[in-house]
PDB file of C-alpha atoms in Angstrom:
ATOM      1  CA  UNK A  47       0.000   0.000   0.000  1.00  0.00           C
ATOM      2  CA  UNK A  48       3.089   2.577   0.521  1.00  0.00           C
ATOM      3  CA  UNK A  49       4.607   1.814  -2.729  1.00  0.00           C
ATOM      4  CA  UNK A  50       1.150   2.453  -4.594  1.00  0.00           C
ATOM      5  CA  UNK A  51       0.434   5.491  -2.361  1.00  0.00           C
ATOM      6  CA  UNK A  52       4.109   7.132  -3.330  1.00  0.00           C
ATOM      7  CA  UNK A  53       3.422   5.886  -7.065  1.00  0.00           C
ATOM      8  CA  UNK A  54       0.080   8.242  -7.098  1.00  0.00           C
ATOM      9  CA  UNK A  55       1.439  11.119  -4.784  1.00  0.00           C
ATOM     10  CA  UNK A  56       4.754  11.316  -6.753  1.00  0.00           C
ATOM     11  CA  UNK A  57       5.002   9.460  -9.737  1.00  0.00           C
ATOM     12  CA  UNK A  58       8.306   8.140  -9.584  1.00  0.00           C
ATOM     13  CA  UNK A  59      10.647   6.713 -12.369  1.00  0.00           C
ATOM     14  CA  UNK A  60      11.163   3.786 -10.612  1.00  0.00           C
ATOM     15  CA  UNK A  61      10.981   1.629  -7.274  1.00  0.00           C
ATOM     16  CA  UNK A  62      14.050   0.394  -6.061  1.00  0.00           C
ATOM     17  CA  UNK A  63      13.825  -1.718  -3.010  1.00  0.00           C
ATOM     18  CA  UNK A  64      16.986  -2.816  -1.152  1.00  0.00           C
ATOM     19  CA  UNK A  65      18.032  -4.203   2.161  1.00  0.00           C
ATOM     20  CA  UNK A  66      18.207  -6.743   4.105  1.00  0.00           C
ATOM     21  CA  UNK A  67      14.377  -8.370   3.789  1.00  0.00           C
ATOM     22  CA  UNK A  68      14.564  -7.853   0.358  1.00  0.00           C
ATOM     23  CA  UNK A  69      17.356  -9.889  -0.401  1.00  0.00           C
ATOM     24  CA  UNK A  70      14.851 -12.342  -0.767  1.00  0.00           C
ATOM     25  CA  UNK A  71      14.306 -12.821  -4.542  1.00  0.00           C
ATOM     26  CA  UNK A  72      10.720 -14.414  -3.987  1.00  0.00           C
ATOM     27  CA  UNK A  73       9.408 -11.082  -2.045  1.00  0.00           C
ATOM     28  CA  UNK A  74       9.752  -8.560  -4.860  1.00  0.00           C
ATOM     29  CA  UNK A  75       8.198 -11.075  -6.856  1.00  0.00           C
ATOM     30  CA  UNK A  76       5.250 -10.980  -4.324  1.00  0.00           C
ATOM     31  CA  UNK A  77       5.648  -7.390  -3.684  1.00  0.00           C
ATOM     32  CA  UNK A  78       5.150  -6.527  -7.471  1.00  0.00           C
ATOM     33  CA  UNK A  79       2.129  -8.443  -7.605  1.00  0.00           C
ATOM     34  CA  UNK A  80       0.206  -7.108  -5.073  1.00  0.00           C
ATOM     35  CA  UNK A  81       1.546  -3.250  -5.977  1.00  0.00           C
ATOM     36  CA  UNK A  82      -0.452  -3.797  -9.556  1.00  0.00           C
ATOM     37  CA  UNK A  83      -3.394  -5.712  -8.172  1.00  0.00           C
ATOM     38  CA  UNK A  84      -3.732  -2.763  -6.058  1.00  0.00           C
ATOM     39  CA  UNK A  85      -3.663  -0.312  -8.066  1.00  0.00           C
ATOM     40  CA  UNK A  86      -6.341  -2.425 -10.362  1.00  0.00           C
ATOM     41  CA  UNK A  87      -5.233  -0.308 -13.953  1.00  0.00           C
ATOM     42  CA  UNK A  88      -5.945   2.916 -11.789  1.00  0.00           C
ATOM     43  CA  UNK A  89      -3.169   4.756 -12.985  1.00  0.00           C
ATOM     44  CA  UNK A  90      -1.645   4.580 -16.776  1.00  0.00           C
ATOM     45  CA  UNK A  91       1.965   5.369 -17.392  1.00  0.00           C
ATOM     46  CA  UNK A  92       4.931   4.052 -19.674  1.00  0.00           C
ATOM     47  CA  UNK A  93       6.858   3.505 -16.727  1.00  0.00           C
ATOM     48  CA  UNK A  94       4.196   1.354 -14.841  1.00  0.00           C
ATOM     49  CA  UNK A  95       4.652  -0.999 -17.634  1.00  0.00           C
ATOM     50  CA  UNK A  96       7.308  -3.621 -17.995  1.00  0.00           C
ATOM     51  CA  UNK A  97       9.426  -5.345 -15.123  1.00  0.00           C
ATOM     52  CA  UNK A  98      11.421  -3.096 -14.380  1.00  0.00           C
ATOM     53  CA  UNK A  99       9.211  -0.001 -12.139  1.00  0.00           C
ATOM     54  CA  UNK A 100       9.992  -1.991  -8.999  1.00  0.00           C
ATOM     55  CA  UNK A 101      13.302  -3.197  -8.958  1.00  0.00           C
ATOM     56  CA  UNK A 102      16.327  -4.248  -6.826  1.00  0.00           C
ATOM     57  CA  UNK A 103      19.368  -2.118  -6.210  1.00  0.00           C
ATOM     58  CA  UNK A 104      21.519  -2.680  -9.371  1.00  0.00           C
ATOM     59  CA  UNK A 105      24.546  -2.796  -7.225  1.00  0.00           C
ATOM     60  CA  UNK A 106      22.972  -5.524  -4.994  1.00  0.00           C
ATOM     61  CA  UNK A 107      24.530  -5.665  -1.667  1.00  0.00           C
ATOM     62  CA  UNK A 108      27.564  -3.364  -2.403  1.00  0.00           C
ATOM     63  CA  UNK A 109      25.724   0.075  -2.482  1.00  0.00           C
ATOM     64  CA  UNK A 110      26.897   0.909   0.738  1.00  0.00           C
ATOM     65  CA  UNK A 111      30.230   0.197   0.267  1.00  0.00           C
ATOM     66  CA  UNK A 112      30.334   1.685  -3.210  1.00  0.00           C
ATOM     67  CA  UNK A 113      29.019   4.951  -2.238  1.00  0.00           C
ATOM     68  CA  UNK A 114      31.263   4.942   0.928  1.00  0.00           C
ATOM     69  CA  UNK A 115      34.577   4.476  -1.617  1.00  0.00           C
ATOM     70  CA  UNK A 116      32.748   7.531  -3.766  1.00  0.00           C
ATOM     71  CA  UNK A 117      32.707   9.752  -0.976  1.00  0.00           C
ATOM     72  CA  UNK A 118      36.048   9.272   0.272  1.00  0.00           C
ATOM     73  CA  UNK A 119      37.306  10.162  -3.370  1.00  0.00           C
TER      74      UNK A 119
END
């Protein structure tokens, strides 16, 4: 229900969902399919369609490290 309620307040891009829960492959799987049955069609939009509006971090587990390294540069 938050991921639908952000999608119609601010019509994001994309959803990327990280940590450690969602390491999980078989949650965002589940999480994807309850986002569009809730939303039942209610909101049209090129980026809404596809698999890739809710997504996992493309840097899986090493974001924090990788943006730690970036800073220190």
């Amino acid at each position: 229900q938050g991921l639908m309620a952000y999608t119609l307040n601010y019509v994001p891009e994309r959803i990327i969902l990280g940590g450690g829960v969602m390491r999980q492959q078989h949650l965002l799987k589940k999480v994807k399919q309850q986002f569009y049955a809730l939303l039942n069609g209610y909101m049209h939009s090129a980026a809404l369609d596809g698999d890739q509006y809710i997504v996992s971090p493309a840097l899986a587990n090493n974001s924090g490290v990788c943006g730690a390294l970036v800073l220190a540069q």
